[in-house]
Tab-separated table of C-alpha atoms and ligand atoms in Angstrom:
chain	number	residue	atom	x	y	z
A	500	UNK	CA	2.749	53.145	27.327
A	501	UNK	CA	2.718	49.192	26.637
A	502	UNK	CA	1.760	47.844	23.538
A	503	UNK	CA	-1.337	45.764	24.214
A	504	UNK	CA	-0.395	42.479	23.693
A	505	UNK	CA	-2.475	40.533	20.946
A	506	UNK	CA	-2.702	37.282	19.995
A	507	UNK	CA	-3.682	37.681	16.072
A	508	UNK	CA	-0.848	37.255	13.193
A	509	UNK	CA	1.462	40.363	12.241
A	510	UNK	CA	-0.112	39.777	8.792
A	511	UNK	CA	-3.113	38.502	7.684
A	512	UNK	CA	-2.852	35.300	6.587
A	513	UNK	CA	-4.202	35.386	3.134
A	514	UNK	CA	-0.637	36.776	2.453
A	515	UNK	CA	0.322	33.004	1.418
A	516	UNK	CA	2.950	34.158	-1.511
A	517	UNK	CA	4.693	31.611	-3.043
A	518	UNK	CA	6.273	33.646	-6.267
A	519	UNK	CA	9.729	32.438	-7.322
A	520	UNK	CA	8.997	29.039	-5.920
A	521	UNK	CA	8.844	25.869	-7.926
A	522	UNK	CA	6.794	23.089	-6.678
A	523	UNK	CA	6.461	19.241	-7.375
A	524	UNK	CA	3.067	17.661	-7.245
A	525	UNK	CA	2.349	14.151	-7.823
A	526	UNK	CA	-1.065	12.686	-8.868
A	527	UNK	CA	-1.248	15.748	-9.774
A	528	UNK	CA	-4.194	14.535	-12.504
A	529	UNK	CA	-6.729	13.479	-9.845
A	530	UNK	CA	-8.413	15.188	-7.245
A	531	UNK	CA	-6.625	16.087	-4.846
A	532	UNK	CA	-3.160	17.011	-6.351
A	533	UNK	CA	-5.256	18.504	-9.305
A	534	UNK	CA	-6.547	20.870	-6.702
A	535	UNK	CA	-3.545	21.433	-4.873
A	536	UNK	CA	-1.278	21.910	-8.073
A	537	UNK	CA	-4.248	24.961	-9.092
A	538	UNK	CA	-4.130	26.338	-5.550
A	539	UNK	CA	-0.058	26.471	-5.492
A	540	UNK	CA	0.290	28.285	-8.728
A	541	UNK	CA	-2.640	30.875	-7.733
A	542	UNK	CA	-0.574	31.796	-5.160
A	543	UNK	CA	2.510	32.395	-7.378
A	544	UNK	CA	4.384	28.912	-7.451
A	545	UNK	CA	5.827	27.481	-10.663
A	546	UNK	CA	4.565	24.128	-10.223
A	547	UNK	CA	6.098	20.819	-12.235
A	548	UNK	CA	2.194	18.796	-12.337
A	549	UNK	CA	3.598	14.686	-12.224
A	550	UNK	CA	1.645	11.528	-12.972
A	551	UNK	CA	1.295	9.080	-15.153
A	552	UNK	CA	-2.029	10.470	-16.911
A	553	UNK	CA	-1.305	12.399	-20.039
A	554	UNK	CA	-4.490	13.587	-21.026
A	555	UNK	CA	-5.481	14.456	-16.967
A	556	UNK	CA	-2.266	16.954	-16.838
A	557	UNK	CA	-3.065	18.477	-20.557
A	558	UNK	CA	-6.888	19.137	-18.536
A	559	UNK	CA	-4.474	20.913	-15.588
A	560	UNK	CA	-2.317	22.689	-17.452
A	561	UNK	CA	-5.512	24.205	-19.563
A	562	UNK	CA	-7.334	25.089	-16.471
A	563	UNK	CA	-4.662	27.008	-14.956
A	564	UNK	CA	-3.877	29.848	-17.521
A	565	UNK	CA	-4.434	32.845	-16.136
A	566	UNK	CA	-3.030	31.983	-12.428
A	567	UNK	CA	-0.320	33.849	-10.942
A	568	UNK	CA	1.973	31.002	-11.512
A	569	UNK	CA	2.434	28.187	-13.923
A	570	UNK	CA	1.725	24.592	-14.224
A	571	UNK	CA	4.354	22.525	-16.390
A	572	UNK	CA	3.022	18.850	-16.868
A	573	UNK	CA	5.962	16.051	-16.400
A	574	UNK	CA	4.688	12.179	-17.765
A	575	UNK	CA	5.796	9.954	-15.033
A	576	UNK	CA	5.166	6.347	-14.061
A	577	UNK	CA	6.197	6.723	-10.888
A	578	UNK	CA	7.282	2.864	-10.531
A	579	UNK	CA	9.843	4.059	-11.987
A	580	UNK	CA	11.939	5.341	-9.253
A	581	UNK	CA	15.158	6.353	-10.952
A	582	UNK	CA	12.667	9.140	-12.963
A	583	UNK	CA	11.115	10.040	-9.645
A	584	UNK	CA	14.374	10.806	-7.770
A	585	UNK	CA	15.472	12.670	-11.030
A	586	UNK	CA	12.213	14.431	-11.841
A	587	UNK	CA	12.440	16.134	-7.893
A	588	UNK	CA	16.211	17.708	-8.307
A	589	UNK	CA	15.438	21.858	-8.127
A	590	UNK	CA	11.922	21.698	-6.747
A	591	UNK	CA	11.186	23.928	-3.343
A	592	UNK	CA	8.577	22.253	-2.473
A	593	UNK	CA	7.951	18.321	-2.960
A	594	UNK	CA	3.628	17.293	-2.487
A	595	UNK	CA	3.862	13.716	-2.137
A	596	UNK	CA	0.414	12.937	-3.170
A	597	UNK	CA	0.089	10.218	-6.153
A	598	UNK	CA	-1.688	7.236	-4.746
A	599	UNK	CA	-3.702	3.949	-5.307
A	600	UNK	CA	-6.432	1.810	-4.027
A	601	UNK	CA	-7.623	-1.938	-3.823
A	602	UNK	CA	-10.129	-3.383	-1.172
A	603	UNK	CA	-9.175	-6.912	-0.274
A	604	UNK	CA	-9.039	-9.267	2.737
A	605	UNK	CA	-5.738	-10.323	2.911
A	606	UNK	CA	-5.941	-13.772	1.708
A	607	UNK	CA	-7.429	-12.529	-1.301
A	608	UNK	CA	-5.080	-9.469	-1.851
A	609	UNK	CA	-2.490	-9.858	-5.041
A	610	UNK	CA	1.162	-9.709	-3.870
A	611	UNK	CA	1.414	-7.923	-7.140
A	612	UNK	CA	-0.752	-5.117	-6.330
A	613	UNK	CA	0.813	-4.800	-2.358
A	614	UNK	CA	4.365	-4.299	-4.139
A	615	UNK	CA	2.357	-1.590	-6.625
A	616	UNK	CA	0.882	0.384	-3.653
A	617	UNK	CA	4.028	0.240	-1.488
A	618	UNK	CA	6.216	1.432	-4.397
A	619	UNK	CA	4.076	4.719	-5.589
A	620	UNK	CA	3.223	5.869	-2.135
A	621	UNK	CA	6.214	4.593	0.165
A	622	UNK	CA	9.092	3.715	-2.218
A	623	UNK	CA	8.669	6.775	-5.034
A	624	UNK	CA	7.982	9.418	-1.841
A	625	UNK	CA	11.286	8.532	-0.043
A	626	UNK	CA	12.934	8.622	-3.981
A	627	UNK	CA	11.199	12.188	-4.482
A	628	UNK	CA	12.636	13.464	-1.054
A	629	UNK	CA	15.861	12.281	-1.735
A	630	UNK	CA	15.694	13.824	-5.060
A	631	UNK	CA	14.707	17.018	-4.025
A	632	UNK	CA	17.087	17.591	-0.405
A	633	UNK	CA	19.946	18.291	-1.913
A	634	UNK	CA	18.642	22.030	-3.605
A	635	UNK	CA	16.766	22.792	-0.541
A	636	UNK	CA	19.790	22.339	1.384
A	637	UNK	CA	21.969	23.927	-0.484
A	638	UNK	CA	19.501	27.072	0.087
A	639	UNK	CA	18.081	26.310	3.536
A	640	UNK	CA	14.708	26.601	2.544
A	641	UNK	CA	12.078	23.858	1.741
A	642	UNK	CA	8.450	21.992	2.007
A	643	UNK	CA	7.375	18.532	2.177
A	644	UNK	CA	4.035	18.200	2.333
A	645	UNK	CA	2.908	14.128	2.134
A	646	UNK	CA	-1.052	13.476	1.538
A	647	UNK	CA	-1.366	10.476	3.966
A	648	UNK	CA	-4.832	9.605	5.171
A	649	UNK	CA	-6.616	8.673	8.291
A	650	UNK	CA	-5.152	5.553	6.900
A	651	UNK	CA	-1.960	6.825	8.550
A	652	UNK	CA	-3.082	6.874	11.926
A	653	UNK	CA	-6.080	4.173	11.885
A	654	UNK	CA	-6.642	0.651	10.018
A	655	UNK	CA	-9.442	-0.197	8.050
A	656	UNK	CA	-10.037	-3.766	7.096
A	657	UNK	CA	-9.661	-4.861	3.730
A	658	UNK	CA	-6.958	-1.604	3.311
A	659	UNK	CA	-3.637	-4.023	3.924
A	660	UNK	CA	-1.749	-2.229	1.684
A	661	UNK	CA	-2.622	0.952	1.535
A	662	UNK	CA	-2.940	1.229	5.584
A	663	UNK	CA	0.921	-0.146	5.661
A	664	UNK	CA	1.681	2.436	3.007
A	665	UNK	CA	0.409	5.534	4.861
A	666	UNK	CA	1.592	4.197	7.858
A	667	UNK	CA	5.121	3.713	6.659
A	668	UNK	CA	4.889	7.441	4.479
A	669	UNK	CA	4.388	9.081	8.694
A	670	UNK	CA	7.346	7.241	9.720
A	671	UNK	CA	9.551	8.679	6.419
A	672	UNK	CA	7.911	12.074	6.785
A	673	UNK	CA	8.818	12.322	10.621
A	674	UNK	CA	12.391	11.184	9.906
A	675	UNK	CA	12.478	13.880	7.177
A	676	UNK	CA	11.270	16.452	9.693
A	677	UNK	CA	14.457	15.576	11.668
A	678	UNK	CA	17.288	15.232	8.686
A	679	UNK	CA	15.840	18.970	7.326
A	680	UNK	CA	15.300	20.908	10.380
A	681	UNK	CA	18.860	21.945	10.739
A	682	UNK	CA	18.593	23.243	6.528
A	683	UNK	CA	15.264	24.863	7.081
A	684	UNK	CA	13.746	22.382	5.388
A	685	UNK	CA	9.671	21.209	7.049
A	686	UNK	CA	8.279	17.574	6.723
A	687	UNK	CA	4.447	17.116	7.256
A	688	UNK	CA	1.548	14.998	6.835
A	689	UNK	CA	-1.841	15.965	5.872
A	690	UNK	CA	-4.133	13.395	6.995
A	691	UNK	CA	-7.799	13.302	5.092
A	692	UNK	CA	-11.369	11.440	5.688
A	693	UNK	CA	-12.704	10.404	2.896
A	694	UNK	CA	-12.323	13.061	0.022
A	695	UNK	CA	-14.561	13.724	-3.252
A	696	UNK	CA	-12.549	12.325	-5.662
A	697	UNK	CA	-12.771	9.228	-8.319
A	698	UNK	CA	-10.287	7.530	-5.838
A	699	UNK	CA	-13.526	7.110	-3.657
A	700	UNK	CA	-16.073	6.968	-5.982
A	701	UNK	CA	-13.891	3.600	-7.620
A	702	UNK	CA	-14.271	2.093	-3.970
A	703	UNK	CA	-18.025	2.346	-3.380
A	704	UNK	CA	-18.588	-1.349	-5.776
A	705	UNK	CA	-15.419	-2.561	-3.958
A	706	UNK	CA	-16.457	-1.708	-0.257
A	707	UNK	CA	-20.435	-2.656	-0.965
A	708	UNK	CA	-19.074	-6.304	-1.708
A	709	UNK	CA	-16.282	-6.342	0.829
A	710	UNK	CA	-19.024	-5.612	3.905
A	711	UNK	CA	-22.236	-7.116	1.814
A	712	UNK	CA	-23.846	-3.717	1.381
A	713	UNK	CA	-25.663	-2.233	-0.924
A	714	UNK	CA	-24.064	0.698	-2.789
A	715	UNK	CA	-26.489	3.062	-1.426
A	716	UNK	CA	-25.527	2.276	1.853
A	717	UNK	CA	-21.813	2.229	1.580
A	718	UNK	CA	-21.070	6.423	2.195
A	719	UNK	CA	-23.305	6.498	5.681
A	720	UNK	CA	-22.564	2.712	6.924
A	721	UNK	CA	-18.836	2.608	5.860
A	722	UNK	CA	-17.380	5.493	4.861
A	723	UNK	CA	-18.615	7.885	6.942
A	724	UNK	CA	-19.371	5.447	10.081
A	725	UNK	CA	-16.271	7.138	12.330
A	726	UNK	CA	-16.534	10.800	10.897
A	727	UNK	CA	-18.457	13.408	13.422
A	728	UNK	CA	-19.100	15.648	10.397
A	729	UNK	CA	-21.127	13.488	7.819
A	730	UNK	CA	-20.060	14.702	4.700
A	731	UNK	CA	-16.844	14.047	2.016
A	732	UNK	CA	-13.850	16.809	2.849
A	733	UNK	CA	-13.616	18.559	-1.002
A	734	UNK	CA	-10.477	18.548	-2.821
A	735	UNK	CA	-10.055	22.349	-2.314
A	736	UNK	CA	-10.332	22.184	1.567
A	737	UNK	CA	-7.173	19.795	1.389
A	738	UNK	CA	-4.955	21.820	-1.065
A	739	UNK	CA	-6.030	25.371	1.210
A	740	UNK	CA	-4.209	23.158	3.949
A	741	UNK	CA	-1.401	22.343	1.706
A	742	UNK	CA	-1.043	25.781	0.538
A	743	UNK	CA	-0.173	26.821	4.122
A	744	UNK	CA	2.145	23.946	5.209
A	745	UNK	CA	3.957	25.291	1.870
A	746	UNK	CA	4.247	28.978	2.918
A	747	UNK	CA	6.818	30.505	4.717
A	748	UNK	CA	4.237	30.798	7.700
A	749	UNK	CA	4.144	27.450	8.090
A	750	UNK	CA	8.275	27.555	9.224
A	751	UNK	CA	7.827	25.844	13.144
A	752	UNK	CA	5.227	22.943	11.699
A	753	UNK	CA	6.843	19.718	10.947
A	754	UNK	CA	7.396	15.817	11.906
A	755	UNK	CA	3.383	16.243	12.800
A	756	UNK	CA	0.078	15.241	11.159
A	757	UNK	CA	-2.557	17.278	10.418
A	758	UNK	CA	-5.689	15.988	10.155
A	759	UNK	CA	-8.742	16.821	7.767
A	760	UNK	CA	-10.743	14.549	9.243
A	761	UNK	CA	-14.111	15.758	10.106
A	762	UNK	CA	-13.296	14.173	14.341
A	763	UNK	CA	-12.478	10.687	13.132
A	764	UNK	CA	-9.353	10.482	15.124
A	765	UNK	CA	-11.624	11.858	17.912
A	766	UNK	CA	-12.672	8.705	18.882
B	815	LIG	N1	-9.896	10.375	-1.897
B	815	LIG	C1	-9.817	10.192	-0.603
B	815	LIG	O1	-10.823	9.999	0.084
B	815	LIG	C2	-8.511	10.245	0.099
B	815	LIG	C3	-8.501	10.264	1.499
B	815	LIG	C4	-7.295	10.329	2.169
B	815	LIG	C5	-6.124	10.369	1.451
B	815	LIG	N2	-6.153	10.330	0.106
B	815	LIG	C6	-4.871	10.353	-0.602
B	815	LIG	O2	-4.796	11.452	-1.456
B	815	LIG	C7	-3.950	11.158	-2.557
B	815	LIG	C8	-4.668	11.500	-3.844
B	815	LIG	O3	-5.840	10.736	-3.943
B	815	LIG	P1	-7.091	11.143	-4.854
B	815	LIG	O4	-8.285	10.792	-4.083
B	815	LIG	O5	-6.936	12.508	-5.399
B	815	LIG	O6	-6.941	10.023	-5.983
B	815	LIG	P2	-7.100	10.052	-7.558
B	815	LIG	O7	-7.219	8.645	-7.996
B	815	LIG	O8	-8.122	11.046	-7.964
B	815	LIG	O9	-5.661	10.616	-7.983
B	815	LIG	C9	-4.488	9.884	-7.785
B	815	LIG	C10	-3.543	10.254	-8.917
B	815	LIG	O10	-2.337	9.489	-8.758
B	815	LIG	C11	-1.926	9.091	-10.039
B	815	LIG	N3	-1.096	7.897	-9.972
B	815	LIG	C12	-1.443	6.674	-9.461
B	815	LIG	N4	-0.442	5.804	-9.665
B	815	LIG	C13	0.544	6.488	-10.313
B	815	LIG	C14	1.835	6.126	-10.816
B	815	LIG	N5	2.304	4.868	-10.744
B	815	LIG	N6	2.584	7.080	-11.399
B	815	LIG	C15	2.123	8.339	-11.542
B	815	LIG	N7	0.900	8.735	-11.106
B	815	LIG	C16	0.133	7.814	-10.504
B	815	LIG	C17	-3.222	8.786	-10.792
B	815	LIG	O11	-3.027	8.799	-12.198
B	815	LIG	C18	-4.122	9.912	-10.291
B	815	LIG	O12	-4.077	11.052	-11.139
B	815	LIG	C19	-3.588	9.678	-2.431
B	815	LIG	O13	-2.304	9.536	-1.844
B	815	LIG	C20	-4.653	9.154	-1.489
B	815	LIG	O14	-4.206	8.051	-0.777
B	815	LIG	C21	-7.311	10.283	-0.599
């Protein structure tokens, strides 16, 4: 007799083991990459926690005793893209996440701040990539999982820089999907709406005088305007996507964007 032929997984899926894997995370102090740096090493990673906030890491390294895996906390402007490229070599996994806001029409927008933007979450990704290829090569095996945004894939007004930064990181991750696919190495983009984080909470004053709004007003006439589900995606939903794109399971997913978007893009 046939097998019956069945559409499910060979093994359930909350097999997601990542023991004997060490993984980068920038920003890893804030929201998200605080939550995906706690999700990695719960499911066995040895993850190296990067940013620039001391005191933020010292919170993530306390909070993750006990996990499967470890959390070692680097100090790292990440303008500084020698220490980025160096801080990468060994890792198996590379989340580009470490980002920045400012909402500004254009001809009000510093060309100081642009260059700031461009160079964590453009320059410092392609430095961290570069940093890291050469071990995952050598072992043809590796992840690169890059938070971009609905930013990536749709402008906002008053967003000049960061829309041309997460814009420019799909192009870099979609190149890097090419380059790695040969040494078994994935590139992908995780694309969310607006997230509960401070990153967002910061914006609310910024938005409310960009579009003359009241604060109050800002989440349901702004923010949430485009999204079908009203609501802010939680850090944990994005770093339970992350976790995935990192696991071996993930092997035939790359050069794409996956987004976390509550139907945004369905427009
Ligand atoms: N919050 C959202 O709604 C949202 C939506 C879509 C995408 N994203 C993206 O997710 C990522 C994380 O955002 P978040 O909301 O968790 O923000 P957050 O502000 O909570 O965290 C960002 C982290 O990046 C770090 N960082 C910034 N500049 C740095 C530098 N020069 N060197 C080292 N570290 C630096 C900060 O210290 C902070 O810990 C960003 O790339 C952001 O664009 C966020």
């Amino acid at each position: 007799m046939t097998a019956p032929i069945t559409s499910g997984p060979a093994e359930p899926s909350v097999l997601l083991d990542l023991g004997g894997r060490t993984a980068l995370v920038t920003g890893a102090a804030g929201g998200i990459g605080h939550a995906c740096a706690l999700r990695l090493a719960a499911a066995g990673a040895k993850v190296r926690a990067v940013d620039r906030d001391a005191e933020g890491l010292a919170a993530l390294v306390e909070r993750a005793g006990g996990l499967a895996g470890a959390v070692e906390a680097r100090v790292l402007d990440l303008t500084d893209l020698d220490a980025a490229e160096a801080v990468a070599a060994g890792a198996d996994i590379l989340v580009n996440n470490a980002g920045l806001q400012l909402v500004r029409p254009i001809e009000e927008f510093p060309p100081d701040v642009f260059h700031t933007v461009l160079t964590v979450m453009l320059e410092a990704p392609f430095r961290l990539i570069r940093g890291a290829l050469p071990h995952m090569y050598a072992q043809g095996w590796g992840r690169i999982v890059n938070i971009s945004s609905v930013h990536g894939l749709r402008a906002s007004a008053f967003k000049s820089a960061y829309v041309a930064a997460k814009h420019g990181l799909e192009g870099l991750s979609k190149t890097a999907a090419l380059e790695g696919a040969p040494h078994g190495v994935t590139s992908v983009c995780v694309n969310p709406g607006y997230v509960r984080t401070p990153l967002v909470e910061k914006q609310i004053a910024d938005q409310a005088a960009a579009h003359s709004l009241p604060e109050e007003r800002v989440l349901t006439d702004v923010l949430l305007k485009d999204s079908a589900i009203k609501r802010l995606v939680e850090p944990d939903e994005v770093a339970e996507a992350v976790l995935y794109l990192c696991s071996p399971q993930a092997a035939f997913i790359t050069g794409t964007s996956l987004a976390l978007d509550g139907g945004w893009t369905a427009h």
